[in-house]
Amino acid sequence: MGIVYLPIIFAVAYLLVRFGDYFAHLFQARGGTWKASTLKAVLITAALAFVCFGTIPLLIEVDNRKGWLTGHETVQFAVKWTGYTSIWWAVMIGLRARARSSA
């Protein structure tokens, strides 16, 4: 029954990414101290984390009869991949800032 929520999870993640730029510029226009690219990266990471935390338990629920992962392992998996995604975005933002400063 949980698979029914899968399209909703992906829709919310898509909206976070799609409107991330708009939200970032709106936040910056209201006097926010973060750069727009940083806030956009945070929103994209939040969308990916939302997908991880939303879909993995649903997939486990379907495949639970085979004993694929326990609940504790599911949380570890989601946290690990959210962390990897955050590190990746931090490196990409750093490389972009470095390229801009050297140009």
PDB file of N, CA and C in Angstrom:
ATOM      1  N   MET A   1       0.819  -1.206   0.000  1.00  0.00           N
ATOM      2  CA  MET A   1       0.000   0.000   0.000  1.00  0.00           C
ATOM      3  C   MET A   1       0.860   1.267   0.000  1.00  0.00           C
ATOM      4  N   GLY A   2       2.074   1.141   0.548  1.00  0.00           N
ATOM      5  CA  GLY A   2       2.941   2.307   0.626  1.00  0.00           C
ATOM      6  C   GLY A   2       3.431   2.796  -0.726  1.00  0.00           C
ATOM      7  N   ILE A   3       3.462   1.924  -1.721  1.00  0.00           N
ATOM      8  CA  ILE A   3       3.939   2.302  -3.054  1.00  0.00           C
ATOM      9  C   ILE A   3       3.061   3.389  -3.668  1.00  0.00           C
ATOM     10  N   VAL A   4       1.839   3.507  -3.226  1.00  0.00           N
ATOM     11  CA  VAL A   4       0.940   4.544  -3.739  1.00  0.00           C
ATOM     12  C   VAL A   4       1.529   5.932  -3.493  1.00  0.00           C
ATOM     13  N   TYR A   5       2.311   6.088  -2.425  1.00  0.00           N
ATOM     14  CA  TYR A   5       2.873   7.391  -2.087  1.00  0.00           C
ATOM     15  C   TYR A   5       4.133   7.728  -2.881  1.00  0.00           C
ATOM     16  N   LEU A   6       4.653   6.798  -3.644  1.00  0.00           N
ATOM     17  CA  LEU A   6       5.885   7.015  -4.398  1.00  0.00           C
ATOM     18  C   LEU A   6       5.800   8.210  -5.356  1.00  0.00           C
ATOM     19  N   PRO A   7       4.746   8.347  -6.166  1.00  0.00           N
ATOM     20  CA  PRO A   7       4.664   9.529  -7.040  1.00  0.00           C
ATOM     21  C   PRO A   7       4.595  10.841  -6.266  1.00  0.00           C
ATOM     22  N   ILE A   8       3.969  10.837  -5.106  1.00  0.00           N
ATOM     23  CA  ILE A   8       3.883  12.051  -4.287  1.00  0.00           C
ATOM     24  C   ILE A   8       5.271  12.445  -3.794  1.00  0.00           C
ATOM     25  N   ILE A   9       6.052  11.456  -3.367  1.00  0.00           N
ATOM     26  CA  ILE A   9       7.405  11.727  -2.882  1.00  0.00           C
ATOM     27  C   ILE A   9       8.252  12.338  -3.992  1.00  0.00           C
ATOM     28  N   PHE A  10       8.193  11.759  -5.187  1.00  0.00           N
ATOM     29  CA  PHE A  10       8.978  12.294  -6.298  1.00  0.00           C
ATOM     30  C   PHE A  10       8.461  13.662  -6.743  1.00  0.00           C
ATOM     31  N   ALA A  11       7.165  13.898  -6.637  1.00  0.00           N
ATOM     32  CA  ALA A  11       6.614  15.205  -7.004  1.00  0.00           C
ATOM     33  C   ALA A  11       7.114  16.297  -6.061  1.00  0.00           C
ATOM     34  N   VAL A  12       7.138  16.022  -4.771  1.00  0.00           N
ATOM     35  CA  VAL A  12       7.636  17.009  -3.806  1.00  0.00           C
ATOM     36  C   VAL A  12       9.118  17.285  -4.047  1.00  0.00           C
ATOM     37  N   ALA A  13       9.889  16.233  -4.287  1.00  0.00           N
ATOM     38  CA  ALA A  13      11.319  16.417  -4.566  1.00  0.00           C
ATOM     39  C   ALA A  13      11.517  17.226  -5.848  1.00  0.00           C
ATOM     40  N   TYR A  14      10.718  16.951  -6.871  1.00  0.00           N
ATOM     41  CA  TYR A  14      10.814  17.694  -8.130  1.00  0.00           C
ATOM     42  C   TYR A  14      10.499  19.175  -7.901  1.00  0.00           C
ATOM     43  N   LEU A  15       9.478  19.451  -7.118  1.00  0.00           N
ATOM     44  CA  LEU A  15       9.122  20.840  -6.849  1.00  0.00           C
ATOM     45  C   LEU A  15      10.223  21.563  -6.079  1.00  0.00           C
ATOM     46  N   LEU A  16      10.863  20.874  -5.134  1.00  0.00           N
ATOM     47  CA  LEU A  16      11.977  21.493  -4.414  1.00  0.00           C
ATOM     48  C   LEU A  16      13.101  21.879  -5.373  1.00  0.00           C
ATOM     49  N   VAL A  17      13.413  20.992  -6.300  1.00  0.00           N
ATOM     50  CA  VAL A  17      14.487  21.277  -7.253  1.00  0.00           C
ATOM     51  C   VAL A  17      14.046  22.331  -8.264  1.00  0.00           C
ATOM     52  N   ARG A  18      12.838  22.193  -8.774  1.00  0.00           N
ATOM     53  CA  ARG A  18      12.341  23.094  -9.826  1.00  0.00           C
ATOM     54  C   ARG A  18      12.249  24.538  -9.346  1.00  0.00           C
ATOM     55  N   PHE A  19      11.751  24.718  -8.136  1.00  0.00           N
ATOM     56  CA  PHE A  19      11.568  26.067  -7.618  1.00  0.00           C
ATOM     57  C   PHE A  19      12.695  26.491  -6.681  1.00  0.00           C
ATOM     58  N   GLY A  20      13.744  25.676  -6.613  1.00  0.00           N
ATOM     59  CA  GLY A  20      14.873  26.011  -5.752  1.00  0.00           C
ATOM     60  C   GLY A  20      15.511  27.338  -6.106  1.00  0.00           C
ATOM     61  N   ASP A  21      15.670  27.597  -7.391  1.00  0.00           N
ATOM     62  CA  ASP A  21      16.272  28.852  -7.832  1.00  0.00           C
ATOM     63  C   ASP A  21      15.394  30.032  -7.448  1.00  0.00           C
ATOM     64  N   TYR A  22      14.095  29.884  -7.640  1.00  0.00           N
ATOM     65  CA  TYR A  22      13.161  30.950  -7.277  1.00  0.00           C
ATOM     66  C   TYR A  22      13.215  31.230  -5.779  1.00  0.00           C
ATOM     67  N   PHE A  23      13.176  30.168  -4.968  1.00  0.00           N
ATOM     68  CA  PHE A  23      13.226  30.342  -3.518  1.00  0.00           C
ATOM     69  C   PHE A  23      14.549  30.971  -3.085  1.00  0.00           C
ATOM     70  N   ALA A  24      15.637  30.563  -3.738  1.00  0.00           N
ATOM     71  CA  ALA A  24      16.950  31.098  -3.382  1.00  0.00           C
ATOM     72  C   ALA A  24      17.022  32.598  -3.648  1.00  0.00           C
ATOM     73  N   HIS A  25      16.559  33.031  -4.807  1.00  0.00           N
ATOM     74  CA  HIS A  25      16.598  34.457  -5.130  1.00  0.00           C
ATOM     75  C   HIS A  25      15.622  35.250  -4.270  1.00  0.00           C
ATOM     76  N   LEU A  26      14.487  34.671  -3.949  1.00  0.00           N
ATOM     77  CA  LEU A  26      13.528  35.332  -3.067  1.00  0.00           C
ATOM     78  C   LEU A  26      14.129  35.515  -1.678  1.00  0.00           C
ATOM     79  N   PHE A  27      14.784  34.483  -1.171  1.00  0.00           N
ATOM     80  CA  PHE A  27      15.419  34.552   0.138  1.00  0.00           C
ATOM     81  C   PHE A  27      16.511  35.613   0.155  1.00  0.00           C
ATOM     82  N   GLN A  28      17.306  35.654  -0.910  1.00  0.00           N
ATOM     83  CA  GLN A  28      18.401  36.614  -0.981  1.00  0.00           C
ATOM     84  C   GLN A  28      17.860  38.038  -1.116  1.00  0.00           C
ATOM     85  N   ALA A  29      16.774  38.217  -1.842  1.00  0.00           N
ATOM     86  CA  ALA A  29      16.184  39.543  -2.019  1.00  0.00           C
ATOM     87  C   ALA A  29      15.620  40.087  -0.711  1.00  0.00           C
ATOM     88  N   ARG A  30      15.245  39.198   0.195  1.00  0.00           N
ATOM     89  CA  ARG A  30      14.703  39.635   1.481  1.00  0.00           C
ATOM     90  C   ARG A  30      15.790  39.859   2.530  1.00  0.00           C
ATOM     91  N   GLY A  31      17.027  39.900   2.098  1.00  0.00           N
ATOM     92  CA  GLY A  31      18.113  40.206   3.023  1.00  0.00           C
ATOM     93  C   GLY A  31      18.803  38.994   3.610  1.00  0.00           C
ATOM     94  N   GLY A  32      18.622  37.840   2.990  1.00  0.00           N
ATOM     95  CA  GLY A  32      19.295  36.636   3.478  1.00  0.00           C
ATOM     96  C   GLY A  32      20.801  36.746   3.293  1.00  0.00           C
ATOM     97  N   THR A  33      21.544  36.090   4.160  1.00  0.00           N
ATOM     98  CA  THR A  33      23.000  36.199   4.100  1.00  0.00           C
ATOM     99  C   THR A  33      23.631  35.109   3.243  1.00  0.00           C
ATOM    100  N   TRP A  34      22.883  34.073   2.902  1.00  0.00           N
ATOM    101  CA  TRP A  34      23.442  32.999   2.077  1.00  0.00           C
ATOM    102  C   TRP A  34      23.418  33.399   0.613  1.00  0.00           C
ATOM    103  N   LYS A  35      24.358  32.866  -0.157  1.00  0.00           N
ATOM    104  CA  LYS A  35      24.334  33.074  -1.599  1.00  0.00           C
ATOM    105  C   LYS A  35      23.219  32.223  -2.200  1.00  0.00           C
ATOM    106  N   ALA A  36      22.703  32.658  -3.330  1.00  0.00           N
ATOM    107  CA  ALA A  36      21.608  31.930  -3.979  1.00  0.00           C
ATOM    108  C   ALA A  36      22.035  30.523  -4.378  1.00  0.00           C
ATOM    109  N   SER A  37      23.263  30.367  -4.859  1.00  0.00           N
ATOM    110  CA  SER A  37      23.713  29.037  -5.281  1.00  0.00           C
ATOM    111  C   SER A  37      23.827  28.089  -4.094  1.00  0.00           C
ATOM    112  N   THR A  38      24.229  28.608  -2.949  1.00  0.00           N
ATOM    113  CA  THR A  38      24.333  27.771  -1.749  1.00  0.00           C
ATOM    114  C   THR A  38      22.959  27.313  -1.303  1.00  0.00           C
ATOM    115  N   LEU A  39      22.004  28.232  -1.286  1.00  0.00           N
ATOM    116  CA  LEU A  39      20.653  27.867  -0.864  1.00  0.00           C
ATOM    117  C   LEU A  39      20.024  26.887  -1.847  1.00  0.00           C
ATOM    118  N   LYS A  40      20.289  27.078  -3.132  1.00  0.00           N
ATOM    119  CA  LYS A  40      19.759  26.147  -4.129  1.00  0.00           C
ATOM    120  C   LYS A  40      20.347  24.753  -3.921  1.00  0.00           C
ATOM    121  N   ALA A  41      21.635  24.671  -3.634  1.00  0.00           N
ATOM    122  CA  ALA A  41      22.266  23.376  -3.373  1.00  0.00           C
ATOM    123  C   ALA A  41      21.679  22.721  -2.128  1.00  0.00           C
ATOM    124  N   VAL A  42      21.384  23.516  -1.119  1.00  0.00           N
ATOM    125  CA  VAL A  42      20.763  22.980   0.099  1.00  0.00           C
ATOM    126  C   VAL A  42      19.380  22.423  -0.222  1.00  0.00           C
ATOM    127  N   LEU A  43      18.607  23.131  -1.032  1.00  0.00           N
ATOM    128  CA  LEU A  43      17.270  22.654  -1.396  1.00  0.00           C
ATOM    129  C   LEU A  43      17.340  21.384  -2.240  1.00  0.00           C
ATOM    130  N   ILE A  44      18.309  21.296  -3.139  1.00  0.00           N
ATOM    131  CA  ILE A  44      18.458  20.084  -3.946  1.00  0.00           C
ATOM    132  C   ILE A  44      18.864  18.912  -3.062  1.00  0.00           C
ATOM    133  N   THR A  45      19.765  19.160  -2.115  1.00  0.00           N
ATOM    134  CA  THR A  45      20.152  18.109  -1.176  1.00  0.00           C
ATOM    135  C   THR A  45      18.963  17.679  -0.333  1.00  0.00           C
ATOM    136  N   ALA A  46      18.132  18.646   0.073  1.00  0.00           N
ATOM    137  CA  ALA A  46      16.925  18.303   0.833  1.00  0.00           C
ATOM    138  C   ALA A  46      15.984  17.450  -0.007  1.00  0.00           C
ATOM    139  N   ALA A  47      15.884  17.767  -1.289  1.00  0.00           N
ATOM    140  CA  ALA A  47      15.023  16.968  -2.168  1.00  0.00           C
ATOM    141  C   ALA A  47      15.542  15.543  -2.286  1.00  0.00           C
ATOM    142  N   LEU A  48      16.858  15.394  -2.441  1.00  0.00           N
ATOM    143  CA  LEU A  48      17.434  14.053  -2.531  1.00  0.00           C
ATOM    144  C   LEU A  48      17.283  13.293  -1.221  1.00  0.00           C
ATOM    145  N   ALA A  49      17.452  13.992  -0.109  1.00  0.00           N
ATOM    146  CA  ALA A  49      17.257  13.346   1.190  1.00  0.00           C
ATOM    147  C   ALA A  49      15.805  12.926   1.359  1.00  0.00           C
ATOM    148  N   PHE A  50      14.886  13.771   0.894  1.00  0.00           N
ATOM    149  CA  PHE A  50      13.463  13.449   0.981  1.00  0.00           C
ATOM    150  C   PHE A  50      13.149  12.196   0.180  1.00  0.00           C
ATOM    151  N   VAL A  51      13.757  12.090  -1.001  1.00  0.00           N
ATOM    152  CA  VAL A  51      13.553  10.893  -1.817  1.00  0.00           C
ATOM    153  C   VAL A  51      14.135   9.669  -1.121  1.00  0.00           C
ATOM    154  N   CYS A  52      15.351   9.813  -0.562  1.00  0.00           N
ATOM    155  CA  CYS A  52      15.969   8.674   0.139  1.00  0.00           C
ATOM    156  C   CYS A  52      15.107   8.218   1.301  1.00  0.00           C
ATOM    157  N   PHE A  53      14.733   9.162   2.165  1.00  0.00           N
ATOM    158  CA  PHE A  53      13.964   8.793   3.346  1.00  0.00           C
ATOM    159  C   PHE A  53      12.542   8.377   2.998  1.00  0.00           C
ATOM    160  N   GLY A  54      12.039   8.851   1.860  1.00  0.00           N
ATOM    161  CA  GLY A  54      10.675   8.501   1.486  1.00  0.00           C
ATOM    162  C   GLY A  54      10.549   7.196   0.727  1.00  0.00           C
ATOM    163  N   THR A  55      11.480   6.947  -0.188  1.00  0.00           N
ATOM    164  CA  THR A  55      11.321   5.776  -1.054  1.00  0.00           C
ATOM    165  C   THR A  55      11.936   4.508  -0.495  1.00  0.00           C
ATOM    166  N   ILE A  56      13.065   4.622   0.176  1.00  0.00           N
ATOM    167  CA  ILE A  56      13.735   3.409   0.648  1.00  0.00           C
ATOM    168  C   ILE A  56      12.845   2.603   1.593  1.00  0.00           C
ATOM    169  N   PRO A  57      12.214   3.226   2.592  1.00  0.00           N
ATOM    170  CA  PRO A  57      11.319   2.419   3.439  1.00  0.00           C
ATOM    171  C   PRO A  57      10.157   1.794   2.665  1.00  0.00           C
ATOM    172  N   LEU A  58       9.664   2.494   1.643  1.00  0.00           N
ATOM    173  CA  LEU A  58       8.576   1.923   0.847  1.00  0.00           C
ATOM    174  C   LEU A  58       9.055   0.709   0.068  1.00  0.00           C
ATOM    175  N   LEU A  59      10.256   0.799  -0.486  1.00  0.00           N
ATOM    176  CA  LEU A  59      10.796  -0.337  -1.219  1.00  0.00           C
ATOM    177  C   LEU A  59      11.117  -1.494  -0.281  1.00  0.00           C
ATOM    178  N   ILE A  60      11.556  -1.174   0.920  1.00  0.00           N
ATOM    179  CA  ILE A  60      11.831  -2.219   1.913  1.00  0.00           C
ATOM    180  C   ILE A  60      10.530  -2.914   2.291  1.00  0.00           C
ATOM    181  N   GLU A  61       9.467  -2.106   2.417  1.00  0.00           N
ATOM    182  CA  GLU A  61       8.165  -2.670   2.787  1.00  0.00           C
ATOM    183  C   GLU A  61       7.721  -3.707   1.761  1.00  0.00           C
ATOM    184  N   VAL A  62       7.966  -3.425   0.489  1.00  0.00           N
ATOM    185  CA  VAL A  62       7.576  -4.352  -0.565  1.00  0.00           C
ATOM    186  C   VAL A  62       8.437  -5.610  -0.517  1.00  0.00           C
ATOM    187  N   ASP A  63       9.729  -5.434  -0.293  1.00  0.00           N
ATOM    188  CA  ASP A  63      10.671  -6.547  -0.355  1.00  0.00           C
ATOM    189  C   ASP A  63      10.980  -7.132   1.024  1.00  0.00           C
ATOM    190  N   ASN A  64      10.233  -6.728   2.031  1.00  0.00           N
ATOM    191  CA  ASN A  64      10.530  -7.130   3.406  1.00  0.00           C
ATOM    192  C   ASN A  64      10.374  -8.633   3.612  1.00  0.00           C
ATOM    193  N   ARG A  65       9.533  -9.258   2.830  1.00  0.00           N
ATOM    194  CA  ARG A  65       9.333 -10.702   2.989  1.00  0.00           C
ATOM    195  C   ARG A  65      10.608 -11.478   2.694  1.00  0.00           C
ATOM    196  N   LYS A  66      11.492 -10.877   1.900  1.00  0.00           N
ATOM    197  CA  LYS A  66      12.756 -11.538   1.574  1.00  0.00           C
ATOM    198  C   LYS A  66      13.848 -11.190   2.580  1.00  0.00           C
ATOM    199  N   GLY A  67      13.549 -10.278   3.503  1.00  0.00           N
ATOM    200  CA  GLY A  67      14.527  -9.889   4.510  1.00  0.00           C
ATOM    201  C   GLY A  67      15.701  -9.110   3.946  1.00  0.00           C
ATOM    202  N   TRP A  68      15.420  -8.186   3.007  1.00  0.00           N
ATOM    203  CA  TRP A  68      16.488  -7.452   2.331  1.00  0.00           C
ATOM    204  C   TRP A  68      17.254  -6.553   3.302  1.00  0.00           C
ATOM    205  N   LEU A  69      16.579  -5.653   4.000  1.00  0.00           N
ATOM    206  CA  LEU A  69      17.198  -4.780   4.993  1.00  0.00           C
ATOM    207  C   LEU A  69      16.268  -4.635   6.185  1.00  0.00           C
ATOM    208  N   THR A  70      16.853  -4.450   7.343  1.00  0.00           N
ATOM    209  CA  THR A  70      16.037  -4.161   8.520  1.00  0.00           C
ATOM    210  C   THR A  70      15.798  -2.661   8.585  1.00  0.00           C
ATOM    211  N   GLY A  71      14.959  -2.223   9.484  1.00  0.00           N
ATOM    212  CA  GLY A  71      14.672  -0.799   9.622  1.00  0.00           C
ATOM    213  C   GLY A  71      15.910   0.011   9.976  1.00  0.00           C
ATOM    214  N   HIS A  72      16.740  -0.522  10.883  1.00  0.00           N
ATOM    215  CA  HIS A  72      17.957   0.177  11.296  1.00  0.00           C
ATOM    216  C   HIS A  72      18.923   0.331  10.119  1.00  0.00           C
ATOM    217  N   GLU A  73      19.076  -0.705   9.323  1.00  0.00           N
ATOM    218  CA  GLU A  73      19.956  -0.637   8.152  1.00  0.00           C
ATOM    219  C   GLU A  73      19.414   0.335   7.114  1.00  0.00           C
ATOM    220  N   THR A  74      18.100   0.428   7.012  1.00  0.00           N
ATOM    221  CA  THR A  74      17.480   1.366   6.077  1.00  0.00           C
ATOM    222  C   THR A  74      17.838   2.792   6.441  1.00  0.00           C
ATOM    223  N   VAL A  75      17.745   3.125   7.716  1.00  0.00           N
ATOM    224  CA  VAL A  75      18.075   4.478   8.167  1.00  0.00           C
ATOM    225  C   VAL A  75      19.558   4.763   7.928  1.00  0.00           C
ATOM    226  N   GLN A  76      20.414   3.802   8.223  1.00  0.00           N
ATOM    227  CA  GLN A  76      21.848   3.985   7.979  1.00  0.00           C
ATOM    228  C   GLN A  76      22.121   4.239   6.495  1.00  0.00           C
ATOM    229  N   PHE A  77      21.475   3.491   5.632  1.00  0.00           N
ATOM    230  CA  PHE A  77      21.649   3.641   4.193  1.00  0.00           C
ATOM    231  C   PHE A  77      21.217   5.033   3.741  1.00  0.00           C
ATOM    232  N   ALA A  78      20.052   5.481   4.196  1.00  0.00           N
ATOM    233  CA  ALA A  78      19.537   6.792   3.795  1.00  0.00           C
ATOM    234  C   ALA A  78      20.432   7.915   4.305  1.00  0.00           C
ATOM    235  N   VAL A  79      20.884   7.815   5.549  1.00  0.00           N
ATOM    236  CA  VAL A  79      21.749   8.853   6.113  1.00  0.00           C
ATOM    237  C   VAL A  79      23.087   8.896   5.375  1.00  0.00           C
ATOM    238  N   LYS A  80      23.633   7.730   5.072  1.00  0.00           N
ATOM    239  CA  LYS A  80      24.920   7.667   4.371  1.00  0.00           C
ATOM    240  C   LYS A  80      24.816   8.336   2.998  1.00  0.00           C
ATOM    241  N   TRP A  81      23.791   8.024   2.230  1.00  0.00           N
ATOM    242  CA  TRP A  81      23.684   8.595   0.890  1.00  0.00           C
ATOM    243  C   TRP A  81      23.322  10.064   0.922  1.00  0.00           C
ATOM    244  N   THR A  82      22.580  10.496   1.940  1.00  0.00           N
ATOM    245  CA  THR A  82      22.321  11.926   2.100  1.00  0.00           C
ATOM    246  C   THR A  82      23.627  12.651   2.395  1.00  0.00           C
ATOM    247  N   GLY A  83      24.463  12.057   3.233  1.00  0.00           N
ATOM    248  CA  GLY A  83      25.771  12.647   3.531  1.00  0.00           C
ATOM    249  C   GLY A  83      26.655  12.724   2.306  1.00  0.00           C
ATOM    250  N   TYR A  84      26.698  11.646   1.515  1.00  0.00           N
ATOM    251  CA  TYR A  84      27.493  11.656   0.285  1.00  0.00           C
ATOM    252  C   TYR A  84      27.013  12.750  -0.666  1.00  0.00           C
ATOM    253  N   THR A  85      25.702  12.898  -0.774  1.00  0.00           N
ATOM    254  CA  THR A  85      25.142  13.926  -1.648  1.00  0.00           C
ATOM    255  C   THR A  85      25.527  15.314  -1.162  1.00  0.00           C
ATOM    256  N   SER A  86      25.468  15.538   0.141  1.00  0.00           N
ATOM    257  CA  SER A  86      25.834  16.840   0.706  1.00  0.00           C
ATOM    258  C   SER A  86      27.299  17.157   0.443  1.00  0.00           C
ATOM    259  N   ILE A  87      28.167  16.169   0.621  1.00  0.00           N
ATOM    260  CA  ILE A  87      29.594  16.377   0.368  1.00  0.00           C
ATOM    261  C   ILE A  87      29.822  16.692  -1.110  1.00  0.00           C
ATOM    262  N   TRP A  88      29.129  15.970  -1.990  1.00  0.00           N
ATOM    263  CA  TRP A  88      29.277  16.204  -3.424  1.00  0.00           C
ATOM    264  C   TRP A  88      28.887  17.630  -3.780  1.00  0.00           C
ATOM    265  N   TRP A  89      27.754  18.107  -3.255  1.00  0.00           N
ATOM    266  CA  TRP A  89      27.325  19.472  -3.555  1.00  0.00           C
ATOM    267  C   TRP A  89      28.292  20.497  -2.982  1.00  0.00           C
ATOM    268  N   ALA A  90      28.830  20.246  -1.797  1.00  0.00           N
ATOM    269  CA  ALA A  90      29.797  21.179  -1.212  1.00  0.00           C
ATOM    270  C   ALA A  90      31.047  21.282  -2.085  1.00  0.00           C
ATOM    271  N   VAL A  91      31.522  20.157  -2.592  1.00  0.00           N
ATOM    272  CA  VAL A  91      32.693  20.162  -3.476  1.00  0.00           C
ATOM    273  C   VAL A  91      32.375  20.906  -4.769  1.00  0.00           C
ATOM    274  N   MET A  92      31.201  20.660  -5.349  1.00  0.00           N
ATOM    275  CA  MET A  92      30.829  21.333  -6.596  1.00  0.00           C
ATOM    276  C   MET A  92      30.725  22.846  -6.398  1.00  0.00           C
ATOM    277  N   ILE A  93      30.146  23.281  -5.291  1.00  0.00           N
ATOM    278  CA  ILE A  93      30.025  24.719  -5.018  1.00  0.00           C
ATOM    279  C   ILE A  93      31.410  25.330  -4.820  1.00  0.00           C
ATOM    280  N   GLY A  94      32.275  24.605  -4.102  1.00  0.00           N
ATOM    281  CA  GLY A  94      33.635  25.095  -3.891  1.00  0.00           C
ATOM    282  C   GLY A  94      34.408  25.229  -5.191  1.00  0.00           C
ATOM    283  N   LEU A  95      34.287  24.238  -6.071  1.00  0.00           N
ATOM    284  CA  LEU A  95      34.973  24.303  -7.368  1.00  0.00           C
ATOM    285  C   LEU A  95      34.432  25.443  -8.222  1.00  0.00           C
ATOM    286  N   ARG A  96      33.135  25.647  -8.156  1.00  0.00           N
ATOM    287  CA  ARG A  96      32.531  26.732  -8.932  1.00  0.00           C
ATOM    288  C   ARG A  96      33.009  28.092  -8.417  1.00  0.00           C
ATOM    289  N   ALA A  97      33.054  28.247  -7.096  1.00  0.00           N
ATOM    290  CA  ALA A  97      33.518  29.510  -6.519  1.00  0.00           C
ATOM    291  C   ALA A  97      34.996  29.744  -6.846  1.00  0.00           C
ATOM    292  N   ARG A  98      35.780  28.686  -6.824  1.00  0.00           N
ATOM    293  CA  ARG A  98      37.204  28.802  -7.145  1.00  0.00           C
ATOM    294  C   ARG A  98      37.399  29.204  -8.606  1.00  0.00           C
ATOM    295  N   ALA A  99      36.596  28.625  -9.494  1.00  0.00           N
ATOM    296  CA  ALA A  99      36.697  28.966 -10.914  1.00  0.00           C
ATOM    297  C   ALA A  99      36.303  30.420 -11.157  1.00  0.00           C
ATOM    298  N   ARG A 100      35.299  30.890 -10.440  1.00  0.00           N
ATOM    299  CA  ARG A 100      34.875  32.285 -10.607  1.00  0.00           C
ATOM    300  C   ARG A 100      35.935  33.252 -10.090  1.00  0.00           C
ATOM    301  N   SER A 101      36.572  32.907  -8.970  1.00  0.00           N
ATOM    302  CA  SER A 101      37.552  33.825  -8.389  1.00  0.00           C
ATOM    303  C   SER A 101      38.838  33.888  -9.210  1.00  0.00           C
ATOM    304  N   SER A 102      39.171  32.808  -9.901  1.00  0.00           N
ATOM    305  CA  SER A 102      40.401  32.809 -10.699  1.00  0.00           C
ATOM    306  C   SER A 102      40.191  33.399 -12.091  1.00  0.00           C
ATOM    307  N   ALA A 103      38.956  33.566 -12.503  1.00  0.00           N
ATOM    308  CA  ALA A 103      38.678  34.090 -13.851  1.00  0.00           C
ATOM    309  C   ALA A 103      38.802  35.593 -13.923  1.00  0.00           C
TER     310      ALA A 103
END
